[in-house]
CSV table of C-alpha atoms and ligand atoms in Angstrom, one decimal:
chain,number,residue,atom,x,y,z
A,1325,SER,CA,-38.3,-16.7,-8.3
A,1326,LYS,CA,-35.2,-17.6,-6.2
A,1327,ARG,CA,-33.7,-19.0,-9.4
A,1328,PHE,CA,-34.6,-15.8,-11.3
A,1329,ASN,CA,-33.0,-13.6,-8.6
A,1330,SER,CA,-29.8,-15.6,-8.6
A,1331,TRP,CA,-29.7,-15.3,-12.4
A,1332,LYS,CA,-30.3,-11.5,-12.1
A,1333,CYS,CA,-27.5,-11.3,-9.6
A,1334,LYS,CA,-25.1,-13.1,-11.8
A,1335,ARG,CA,-26.0,-10.8,-14.8
A,1336,ILE,CA,-25.3,-7.7,-12.7
A,1337,MET,CA,-22.0,-9.2,-11.4
A,1338,SER,CA,-20.8,-10.1,-14.8
A,1339,SER,CA,-21.5,-6.6,-16.1
A,1340,ILE,CA,-19.6,-5.1,-13.2
A,1341,ILE,CA,-16.7,-7.4,-13.9
A,1342,GLU,CA,-16.6,-6.1,-17.5
A,1343,PHE,CA,-16.8,-2.5,-16.1
A,1344,ALA,CA,-13.8,-3.3,-13.8
A,1345,LYS,CA,-11.7,-4.6,-16.7
A,1346,LYS,CA,-12.7,-1.5,-18.8
A,1347,THR,CA,-11.7,0.8,-16.0
A,1348,LEU,CA,-8.2,-0.7,-15.9
A,1349,ILE,CA,-7.8,-0.6,-19.6
A,1350,ASN,CA,-9.0,3.0,-19.8
A,1351,ASN,CA,-6.5,4.0,-17.2
A,1352,ARG,CA,-3.7,2.2,-19.0
A,1353,ARG,CA,-1.0,4.2,-20.8
A,1354,SER,CA,2.0,2.6,-22.5
A,1355,ASN,CA,2.8,-0.4,-20.4
A,1356,TYR,CA,1.7,1.0,-17.1
A,1357,THR,CA,-1.6,2.1,-15.5
A,1358,LEU,CA,-2.6,5.4,-13.8
A,1359,PRO,CA,-4.3,5.1,-10.4
A,1360,THR,CA,-7.2,7.0,-11.9
A,1361,ASN,CA,-8.2,8.9,-15.0
A,1362,THR,CA,-9.3,12.0,-13.1
A,1363,LYS,CA,-5.9,13.9,-13.4
A,1364,LEU,CA,-5.4,13.5,-9.7
A,1365,TYR,CA,-2.4,11.1,-10.0
A,1366,PRO,CA,-0.9,11.4,-13.5
A,1367,ALA,CA,2.0,8.9,-13.1
A,1368,GLN,CA,2.8,5.3,-12.0
A,1369,TRP,CA,2.6,4.7,-8.3
A,1370,ASN,CA,4.5,1.8,-6.7
A,1371,TRP,CA,1.9,-0.1,-4.6
A,1372,ASP,CA,-1.0,0.9,-6.9
A,1373,SER,CA,0.8,-0.7,-9.7
A,1374,ALA,CA,1.3,-4.0,-7.9
A,1375,PHE,CA,-2.4,-4.2,-7.0
A,1376,ILE,CA,-3.2,-3.3,-10.6
A,1377,ALA,CA,-0.9,-6.1,-11.9
A,1378,LEU,CA,-2.8,-8.5,-9.7
A,1379,GLY,CA,-6.1,-7.3,-11.2
A,1380,TYR,CA,-4.8,-7.8,-14.8
A,1381,SER,CA,-3.6,-11.3,-13.9
A,1382,ASN,CA,-7.2,-12.3,-13.8
A,1383,PHE,CA,-7.8,-11.5,-17.5
A,1384,ASN,CA,-4.6,-10.4,-19.2
A,1385,LEU,CA,-1.3,-11.8,-18.0
A,1386,ASP,CA,0.7,-9.9,-20.6
A,1387,TYR,CA,-0.6,-6.5,-19.2
A,1388,SER,CA,0.1,-7.8,-15.7
A,1389,PHE,CA,3.8,-8.5,-16.3
A,1390,LYS,CA,4.2,-5.3,-18.4
A,1391,GLU,CA,2.9,-3.4,-15.4
A,1392,ILE,CA,5.4,-5.0,-13.1
A,1393,GLU,CA,8.3,-4.7,-15.6
A,1394,THR,CA,7.6,-1.0,-16.1
A,1395,LEU,CA,7.6,-0.4,-12.4
A,1396,ILE,CA,10.9,-2.3,-11.9
A,1397,SER,CA,12.4,-0.4,-14.8
A,1398,GLY,CA,12.4,2.6,-12.5
A,1399,GLN,CA,14.7,0.9,-9.9
A,1400,TRP,CA,17.6,3.0,-8.8
A,1401,ASP,CA,21.1,1.7,-8.9
A,1402,ASP,CA,21.2,1.3,-5.1
A,1403,GLY,CA,18.1,-0.9,-5.3
A,1404,MET,CA,15.2,1.4,-4.3
A,1405,ILE,CA,12.0,1.3,-6.4
A,1406,PRO,CA,10.6,4.8,-6.1
A,1407,HIS,CA,7.0,5.5,-4.9
A,1408,ILE,CA,6.2,7.5,-8.1
A,1409,LEU,CA,7.6,7.1,-11.7
A,1410,PHE,CA,6.9,10.1,-13.8
A,1411,HIS,CA,6.9,8.5,-17.3
A,1412,ILE,CA,5.2,11.6,-18.8
A,1413,LYS,CA,6.5,15.1,-17.9
A,1414,ASP,CA,3.1,16.2,-16.5
A,1415,LEU,CA,3.4,19.3,-14.4
A,1416,ASN,CA,-0.2,19.0,-13.1
A,1417,TYR,CA,0.9,17.0,-10.1
A,1418,THR,CA,2.5,18.4,-6.9
A,1419,PRO,CA,5.3,17.8,-6.2
A,1420,ASN,CA,6.1,17.1,-9.9
A,1421,TYR,CA,9.2,15.5,-11.4
A,1422,LYS,CA,11.1,18.8,-11.3
A,1423,ALA,CA,10.3,19.4,-7.7
A,1424,TRP,CA,11.7,15.9,-6.8
A,1425,ASN,CA,14.6,16.4,-9.2
A,1426,CYS,CA,16.0,12.9,-8.6
A,1427,GLY,CA,18.5,13.0,-11.4
A,1428,ARG,CA,17.8,9.4,-12.5
A,1429,LYS,CA,17.2,8.0,-16.0
A,1430,ILE,CA,13.4,7.7,-15.3
A,1431,SER,CA,12.2,10.7,-13.4
A,1432,SER,CA,10.8,9.7,-10.1
A,1433,SER,CA,10.2,10.6,-6.5
A,1434,GLY,CA,13.1,10.1,-4.1
A,1435,ILE,CA,11.3,7.9,-1.6
A,1436,THR,CA,9.6,4.5,-1.7
A,1437,GLN,CA,6.3,2.8,-0.8
A,1438,PRO,CA,5.3,-0.6,0.8
A,1439,PRO,CA,7.0,-3.4,-1.2
A,1440,ILE,CA,3.7,-5.3,-1.8
A,1441,LEU,CA,5.1,-6.1,-5.2
A,1442,ALA,CA,6.9,-9.2,-3.9
A,1443,SER,CA,3.7,-10.7,-2.4
A,1444,ILE,CA,1.7,-9.9,-5.5
A,1445,LEU,CA,4.2,-11.5,-7.8
A,1446,ARG,CA,4.2,-14.6,-5.7
A,1447,ILE,CA,0.4,-14.9,-5.9
A,1448,ILE,CA,0.4,-14.5,-9.6
A,1449,ILE,CA,3.1,-17.0,-10.1
A,1450,GLU,CA,1.6,-19.5,-7.7
A,1451,ARG,CA,-1.9,-19.3,-9.3
A,1452,LYS,CA,-0.6,-19.8,-12.8
A,1453,LYS,CA,1.3,-23.0,-12.1
A,1454,PHE,CA,4.1,-22.2,-14.6
A,1455,SER,CA,6.3,-24.9,-16.1
A,1456,LYS,CA,10.1,-24.9,-15.4
A,1457,GLU,CA,10.7,-23.3,-18.8
A,1458,GLU,CA,8.2,-20.5,-18.1
A,1459,ILE,CA,9.7,-19.9,-14.7
A,1460,LYS,CA,13.1,-18.9,-16.2
A,1461,LYS,CA,11.4,-15.8,-17.7
A,1462,TYR,CA,10.8,-14.4,-14.2
A,1463,GLN,CA,14.3,-14.9,-12.9
A,1464,THR,CA,15.5,-11.3,-13.6
A,1465,LEU,CA,12.3,-9.8,-12.0
A,1466,ILE,CA,12.8,-11.9,-8.9
A,1467,LEU,CA,16.4,-10.9,-8.5
A,1468,LYS,CA,15.6,-7.2,-8.9
A,1469,ILE,CA,13.0,-7.6,-6.1
A,1470,LYS,CA,15.6,-9.2,-4.0
A,1471,LYS,CA,17.9,-6.2,-4.5
A,1472,TYR,CA,14.9,-3.9,-3.6
A,1473,LEU,CA,14.2,-5.7,-0.3
A,1474,GLU,CA,17.9,-5.9,0.6
A,1475,TRP,CA,18.0,-2.1,0.1
A,1476,PHE,CA,15.5,-1.7,2.9
A,1477,ILE,CA,17.6,-3.8,5.3
A,1478,ARG,CA,20.8,-2.0,4.4
A,1479,TYR,CA,19.5,1.6,4.4
A,1480,ARG,CA,16.4,1.6,6.5
A,1481,ASP,CA,17.7,-0.5,9.3
A,1482,PRO,CA,21.4,0.3,9.2
A,1483,LYS,CA,21.9,-0.8,12.8
A,1484,ARG,CA,20.2,-4.1,12.2
A,1485,THR,CA,17.6,-3.7,14.9
A,1486,GLY,CA,15.2,-5.9,13.0
A,1487,LEU,CA,12.7,-3.2,12.1
A,1488,ILE,CA,12.5,-1.0,9.0
A,1489,SER,CA,12.1,2.8,9.1
A,1490,ILE,CA,10.1,5.0,6.8
A,1491,LEU,CA,11.4,8.5,6.3
A,1492,HIS,CA,8.3,10.3,4.9
A,1493,PRO,CA,4.6,9.7,5.6
A,1494,TRP,CA,4.2,9.2,1.8
A,1495,GLU,CA,6.3,6.1,2.1
A,1496,SER,CA,3.6,4.4,4.1
A,1497,GLY,CA,1.0,5.0,1.4
A,1498,TYR,CA,-1.4,6.1,4.2
A,1499,ASP,CA,-0.2,9.7,3.9
A,1500,ASN,CA,-2.3,11.7,6.4
A,1501,SER,CA,-3.0,8.9,8.9
A,1502,PRO,CA,-3.3,10.1,12.5
A,1503,LEU,CA,-0.4,7.7,13.1
A,1504,TRP,CA,1.9,10.5,11.9
A,1505,ASP,CA,0.2,13.4,13.8
A,1506,LYS,CA,2.7,13.4,16.6
A,1507,PRO,CA,6.0,13.1,14.6
A,1508,MET,CA,4.6,15.6,12.0
A,1509,SER,CA,3.7,18.1,14.7
A,1510,LYS,CA,7.4,18.3,15.5
A,1511,ILE,CA,8.4,19.3,12.0
A,1512,LYS,CA,9.2,23.0,11.6
A,1513,ILE,CA,7.8,24.2,8.3
A,1514,GLU,CA,10.4,25.6,5.9
A,1515,SER,CA,10.2,29.3,5.5
A,1516,LYS,CA,9.3,30.7,2.1
A,1517,LEU,CA,7.9,27.4,1.0
A,1518,LYS,CA,6.8,27.5,-2.6
A,1519,TYR,CA,4.4,25.0,-4.1
A,1520,LYS,CA,0.9,24.9,-5.5
A,1521,ARG,CA,-1.5,22.1,-4.8
A,1522,LYS,CA,-3.7,20.8,-7.5
A,1523,ASP,CA,-5.2,17.8,-5.7
A,1524,ASN,CA,-7.8,19.8,-3.7
A,1525,LYS,CA,-9.1,21.4,-6.8
A,1526,ILE,CA,-9.9,18.0,-8.3
A,1527,VAL,CA,-11.2,16.2,-5.2
A,1528,GLU,CA,-13.3,18.0,-2.6
A,1529,LYS,CA,-11.0,19.7,-0.1
A,1530,SER,CA,-12.7,18.1,2.9
A,1531,GLN,CA,-11.6,14.7,1.6
A,1532,ARG,CA,-8.0,15.5,1.1
A,1533,PRO,CA,-5.1,16.2,3.6
A,1534,LEU,CA,-4.8,19.7,5.2
A,1535,LYS,CA,-2.5,22.5,4.1
A,1536,ILE,CA,-0.4,22.1,7.2
A,1537,ASP,CA,0.1,18.4,6.2
A,1538,TYR,CA,1.3,19.4,2.7
A,1539,ASP,CA,3.6,22.1,4.1
A,1540,ARG,CA,5.3,19.5,6.1
A,1541,TYR,CA,5.3,16.8,3.3
A,1542,VAL,CA,7.1,19.3,1.1
A,1543,THR,CA,9.4,20.5,3.9
A,1544,ILE,CA,10.6,16.9,4.5
A,1545,LYS,CA,10.9,16.2,0.8
A,1546,ASN,CA,13.0,19.4,0.2
A,1547,HIS,CA,15.3,18.3,3.0
A,1548,LEU,CA,15.8,14.8,1.5
A,1549,ARG,CA,16.5,16.4,-1.9
A,1550,ARG,CA,19.1,18.7,-0.4
A,1551,LEU,CA,20.8,15.5,0.9
A,1552,ASN,CA,20.8,14.2,-2.7
A,1553,TYR,CA,18.6,11.3,-1.6
A,1554,ASP,CA,21.9,9.7,-0.4
A,1555,PRO,CA,20.5,6.5,1.3
A,1556,LYS,CA,23.5,6.4,3.6
A,1557,LYS,CA,22.6,9.8,5.1
A,1558,LEU,CA,18.8,9.8,5.0
A,1559,TYR,CA,18.1,7.4,7.9
A,1560,TYR,CA,20.1,9.6,10.3
A,1561,LYS,CA,19.2,13.0,8.9
A,1562,SER,CA,15.5,12.9,7.8
A,1563,LYS,CA,13.1,15.0,9.7
A,1564,PHE,CA,10.8,12.0,10.0
A,1565,ASN,CA,11.9,8.5,11.0
A,1566,VAL,CA,9.2,6.1,12.2
A,1567,VAL,CA,9.0,2.3,12.6
A,1568,ASP,CA,5.5,1.5,11.6
A,1569,VAL,CA,3.7,-1.8,12.4
A,1570,GLY,CA,1.8,-1.9,9.1
A,1571,PHE,CA,4.8,-1.2,7.0
A,1572,ASN,CA,6.9,-3.8,8.7
A,1573,SER,CA,4.1,-6.3,8.4
A,1574,LEU,CA,4.0,-5.8,4.7
A,1575,PHE,CA,7.8,-5.9,4.6
A,1576,LEU,CA,7.9,-9.2,6.5
A,1577,LYS,CA,5.4,-10.8,4.2
A,1578,ALA,CA,7.4,-9.5,1.2
A,1579,LEU,CA,10.5,-11.2,2.6
A,1580,LYS,CA,8.7,-14.5,3.1
A,1581,ASP,CA,7.3,-14.3,-0.4
A,1582,LEU,CA,10.7,-13.4,-1.9
A,1583,ASP,CA,12.1,-16.5,-0.1
A,1584,PHE,CA,9.5,-18.5,-1.8
A,1585,LEU,CA,10.2,-16.9,-5.2
A,1586,LEU,CA,14.0,-17.6,-4.8
A,1587,LYS,CA,13.3,-21.2,-4.1
A,1588,PHE,CA,11.1,-21.2,-7.2
A,1589,ILE,CA,14.2,-20.3,-9.3
A,1590,GLY,CA,16.5,-22.6,-7.5
A,1591,LYS,CA,18.2,-20.0,-5.3
A,1592,SER,CA,18.2,-19.0,-1.6
A,1593,SER,CA,19.7,-16.4,0.7
A,1594,SER,CA,20.7,-17.2,4.3
A,1595,SER,CA,21.0,-13.6,5.3
A,1596,LEU,CA,17.4,-13.0,4.2
A,1597,LYS,CA,16.2,-16.0,6.1
A,1598,LYS,CA,18.0,-14.6,9.2
A,1599,TYR,CA,16.4,-11.2,8.8
A,1600,ILE,CA,12.9,-12.8,8.5
A,1601,LEU,CA,13.3,-14.4,12.0
A,1602,LEU,CA,14.7,-11.2,13.5
A,1603,ASN,CA,12.0,-9.0,11.9
A,1604,GLU,CA,9.2,-11.4,13.0
A,1605,SER,CA,10.3,-11.5,16.6
A,1606,LYS,CA,10.7,-7.7,16.8
A,1607,LEU,CA,7.4,-7.1,15.0
A,1608,ILE,CA,5.4,-9.3,17.5
A,1609,LYS,CA,6.7,-7.1,20.3
A,1610,LEU,CA,4.9,-4.1,18.9
A,1611,PHE,CA,1.6,-5.8,19.7
A,1612,ASN,CA,0.5,-6.0,23.3
A,1613,SER,CA,-1.8,-9.0,23.4
A,1614,LYS,CA,-3.2,-8.3,26.9
A,1615,LYS,CA,-4.1,-4.7,26.2
A,1616,MET,CA,-4.7,-5.4,22.5
A,1617,LYS,CA,-2.7,-2.4,21.5
A,1618,PHE,CA,-0.1,-1.7,18.9
A,1619,LYS,CA,2.9,0.5,19.3
A,1620,ASN,CA,4.7,2.4,16.5
A,1621,LYS,CA,8.2,3.8,17.3
A,1622,ASP,CA,9.0,7.4,16.5
A,1623,LEU,CA,12.8,7.1,16.3
A,1624,LYS,CA,13.3,10.7,15.5
A,1625,ASN,CA,11.8,11.9,18.7
A,1626,ASP,CA,12.5,8.8,20.7
A,1627,THR,CA,8.8,8.2,21.7
A,1628,SER,CA,6.0,5.8,20.8
A,1629,ILE,CA,2.7,6.2,18.9
A,1630,GLU,CA,-0.5,4.3,19.7
A,1631,ILE,CA,-3.2,4.9,17.2
A,1632,PRO,CA,-6.0,2.3,16.4
A,1633,SER,CA,-5.3,2.0,12.7
A,1634,ILE,CA,-6.5,-0.8,10.4
A,1635,THR,CA,-2.9,-0.9,9.1
A,1636,ASN,CA,-1.8,-2.4,12.4
A,1637,PHE,CA,-3.8,-5.5,11.5
A,1638,PHE,CA,-1.6,-6.0,8.5
A,1639,MET,CA,0.3,-8.2,11.0
A,1640,LEU,CA,-2.2,-10.9,10.1
A,1641,PHE,CA,-1.0,-10.7,6.5
A,1642,SER,CA,2.6,-11.5,7.5
A,1643,ASP,CA,1.6,-15.0,8.5
A,1644,LEU,CA,3.2,-15.0,11.9
A,1645,LYS,CA,4.1,-18.5,13.2
A,1646,ASN,CA,2.8,-17.6,16.7
A,1647,LYS,CA,-0.8,-18.9,16.8
A,1648,SER,CA,-1.8,-17.2,20.1
A,1649,VAL,CA,-0.7,-13.8,18.7
A,1650,ASN,CA,-2.8,-14.5,15.6
A,1651,LYS,CA,-5.8,-15.4,17.8
A,1652,ASN,CA,-5.5,-12.2,19.7
A,1653,LEU,CA,-5.1,-10.2,16.6
A,1654,ILE,CA,-8.4,-11.6,15.2
A,1655,LYS,CA,-10.2,-11.0,18.5
A,1656,SER,CA,-9.0,-7.4,18.5
A,1657,LEU,CA,-9.9,-6.9,14.8
A,1658,LYS,CA,-13.5,-8.1,15.5
A,1659,LYS,CA,-13.7,-5.5,18.3
A,1660,TYR,CA,-12.3,-2.9,16.0
A,1661,CYS,CA,-15.0,-3.2,13.4
A,1662,LYS,CA,-18.0,-4.0,15.7
A,1663,ASN,CA,-21.0,-1.8,14.9
A,1664,GLU,CA,-19.6,-0.6,11.6
A,1665,ASN,CA,-21.9,-0.5,8.6
A,1666,TYR,CA,-19.0,-0.8,6.1
A,1667,LEU,CA,-15.6,-2.4,6.7
A,1668,PHE,CA,-12.9,-1.5,7.5
A,1669,PRO,CA,-12.6,2.1,8.7
A,1670,SER,CA,-8.9,3.1,8.3
A,1671,ILE,CA,-9.1,4.5,11.8
A,1672,ASN,CA,-11.3,3.2,14.6
A,1673,SER,CA,-14.4,5.4,14.4
A,1674,ARG,CA,-14.5,5.7,18.2
A,1675,HIS,CA,-11.0,7.3,18.3
A,1676,LYS,CA,-10.8,11.1,18.6
A,1677,SER,CA,-8.7,11.4,15.5
A,1678,PHE,CA,-11.3,9.7,13.3
A,1679,GLU,CA,-12.7,11.7,10.4
A,1680,GLU,CA,-15.3,10.1,8.3
A,1681,LYS,CA,-14.4,11.7,5.0
A,1682,ARG,CA,-10.7,12.7,5.1
A,1683,TYR,CA,-8.5,10.4,3.0
A,1684,TRP,CA,-6.6,8.1,5.4
A,1685,ARG,CA,-8.2,9.4,8.6
A,1686,GLY,CA,-11.2,7.1,8.6
A,1687,PRO,CA,-12.5,6.1,5.2
A,1688,VAL,CA,-12.6,2.5,4.0
A,1689,TRP,CA,-9.9,1.5,1.5
A,1690,ILE,CA,-10.3,-1.6,-0.7
A,1691,ASN,CA,-6.5,-2.4,-0.6
A,1692,CYS,CA,-6.7,-2.6,3.2
A,1693,ASN,CA,-9.6,-5.0,3.0
A,1694,TRP,CA,-7.8,-7.1,0.5
A,1695,ILE,CA,-4.7,-7.3,2.7
A,1696,ILE,CA,-6.7,-8.2,5.8
A,1697,TYR,CA,-8.7,-10.8,3.8
A,1698,GLN,CA,-5.5,-12.4,2.5
A,1699,GLY,CA,-4.2,-12.5,6.1
A,1700,LEU,CA,-7.4,-14.0,7.5
A,1701,LYS,CA,-8.4,-16.6,4.9
A,1702,ASN,CA,-6.1,-19.3,6.3
A,1703,LYS,CA,-6.8,-18.4,9.9
A,1704,ASP,CA,-10.6,-17.6,10.2
A,1705,LYS,CA,-12.5,-18.7,7.1
A,1706,SER,CA,-15.9,-17.4,8.0
A,1707,PHE,CA,-14.6,-14.0,9.1
A,1708,ALA,CA,-12.6,-13.8,5.9
A,1709,GLU,CA,-15.6,-14.7,3.8
A,1710,MET,CA,-17.7,-12.1,5.5
A,1711,ILE,CA,-15.1,-9.4,4.6
A,1712,ARG,CA,-15.0,-10.6,1.0
A,1713,LYS,CA,-18.7,-10.4,0.6
A,1714,LYS,CA,-19.1,-7.0,2.3
A,1715,THR,CA,-16.3,-5.6,0.2
A,1716,ILE,CA,-17.8,-6.9,-3.0
A,1717,ASN,CA,-21.2,-5.5,-2.0
A,1718,LEU,CA,-19.8,-2.0,-1.2
A,1719,VAL,CA,-17.9,-1.8,-4.5
A,1720,GLU,CA,-20.9,-3.0,-6.5
A,1721,LYS,CA,-23.1,-0.4,-4.9
A,1722,LYS,CA,-20.8,2.6,-5.1
A,1723,LYS,CA,-18.5,1.6,-8.0
A,1724,PHE,CA,-14.7,2.0,-8.1
A,1725,ARG,CA,-14.0,4.9,-5.9
A,1726,GLU,CA,-10.8,5.7,-4.2
A,1727,TYR,CA,-12.3,5.4,-0.7
A,1728,TYR,CA,-15.7,5.1,1.0
A,1729,SER,CA,-17.4,6.2,4.2
A,1730,CYS,CA,-17.6,3.4,6.8
A,1731,LYS,CA,-20.9,5.0,8.1
A,1732,SER,CA,-22.9,5.6,4.9
A,1733,GLY,CA,-20.9,3.8,2.2
A,1734,LEU,CA,-20.6,7.1,0.3
A,1735,GLY,CA,-17.9,6.9,-2.4
A,1736,MET,CA,-15.2,9.5,-2.2
A,1737,GLY,CA,-12.0,10.8,-3.7
A,1738,ALA,CA,-11.2,9.8,-7.2
A,1739,LYS,CA,-13.6,8.0,-9.5
A,1740,ASN,CA,-12.6,5.0,-11.7
A,1741,PHE,CA,-9.9,4.2,-9.2
A,1742,SER,CA,-7.7,1.4,-10.6
A,1743,TRP,CA,-6.9,-0.6,-7.4
A,1744,SER,CA,-10.5,-0.7,-6.4
A,1745,ALA,CA,-11.4,-2.2,-9.8
A,1746,ALA,CA,-8.3,-4.5,-9.8
A,1747,LEU,CA,-9.0,-5.8,-6.3
A,1748,TYR,CA,-12.7,-6.1,-6.9
A,1749,LEU,CA,-11.8,-8.5,-9.8
A,1750,ASP,CA,-9.5,-10.4,-7.5
A,1751,PHE,CA,-12.2,-10.7,-4.8
A,1752,VAL,CA,-14.8,-11.9,-7.2
A,1753,LEU,CA,-12.7,-14.2,-9.4
A,1754,ASN,CA,-10.6,-15.8,-6.7
A,1755,ARG,CA,-11.6,-17.4,-3.5
A,1756,SER,CA,-8.0,-18.2,-2.5
B,239,DGY,C1,-0.9,11.9,-3.1
B,239,DGY,O1,-0.5,12.7,-3.9
B,239,DGY,O2,-1.9,12.1,-2.4
B,239,DGY,C2,-0.2,10.6,-3.0
B,239,DGY,O3,-0.9,9.8,-2.0
B,239,DGY,C3,1.2,10.7,-2.6
B,239,DGY,O4,1.9,9.6,-2.8
């Protein structure tokens, strides 16, 4: 009967694999993929797209590269790849392409998102073991990613402090995280603000950000638009300017992966290599190994932020050279998720800001699990394997939802969520 059970398990798993592929294909439009088919996000999102491309690479390499090429086709002349590309003029999203009014060839938002694309491209290329001839095809993509990462250094760290700023909570991807509560509370909401939310009509209100959050998101966005999204001005003038541990960790890893990709096409950049060292040494200082606490810097208000967020542990993903820091990070992560039924809550459930069901204030997100898993697999194999298995189990039980309760496993937010399907595929089909 043991053999029968394992046969049954495999059958179930292979049908879920098919369902994951179908979910991606159903969400696919012309050469790019929506984050979900529920009307919640009717456009191409930057980091969603990178995760989706990784998912495709497990069964359709052509779709994978189309996804990446379409995302990069939205790159601005200055190098930024926007956080949203509005390929269809859909007015059902707020703020829509008119509200952003970016004045570019492809309508887009005027801000960016974590540049996980560099890391995803490296994984795809490494796994496929391309020949020298095939490698040439990727040269242009790699050089455009280089321009993107250099844009961050030039405009998001103009004083070369070694740390990159984000200028809107949406740039982090973890929009309403308690990480931003303090800097957001300082933002005076624009008078006569006019916008109409659609998101909380599609997904239950209690699972989405609050009105006061949206008032501030739109206020910051309008201000950036009035500055014509001029990257030289935004760093100094935005109403929000934060150095975030999670974002910088993803950025550092992106730089390291770009360095690898450049080597791959027979190129290198000494200024990038220098910035990698600088960024790594500054990033480590944001983690206090003794107190096991992380510190974000609110540059706008010259103060610090200490919130126990899973995104702080993205530091494991950046593959720091310092072994003792890594050891302490792992110890701290084990404490972070002790007693949790489902991993990982986006905010430590013992913290006062934790909310079980509200978007980035507590729920489990599959992309966070994937990032942490990637960071752990070469440092603590058994812990990494436990996360892989728990994530697979959760998704198999509750299907491809946008996020899940860490207490009950309840699936929440959008259904048929692309990155949950894509990363499920990646978890199941790849052990490394
Ligand atoms: C949203 O609309 O909630 C997105 O997360 C913004 O990028």
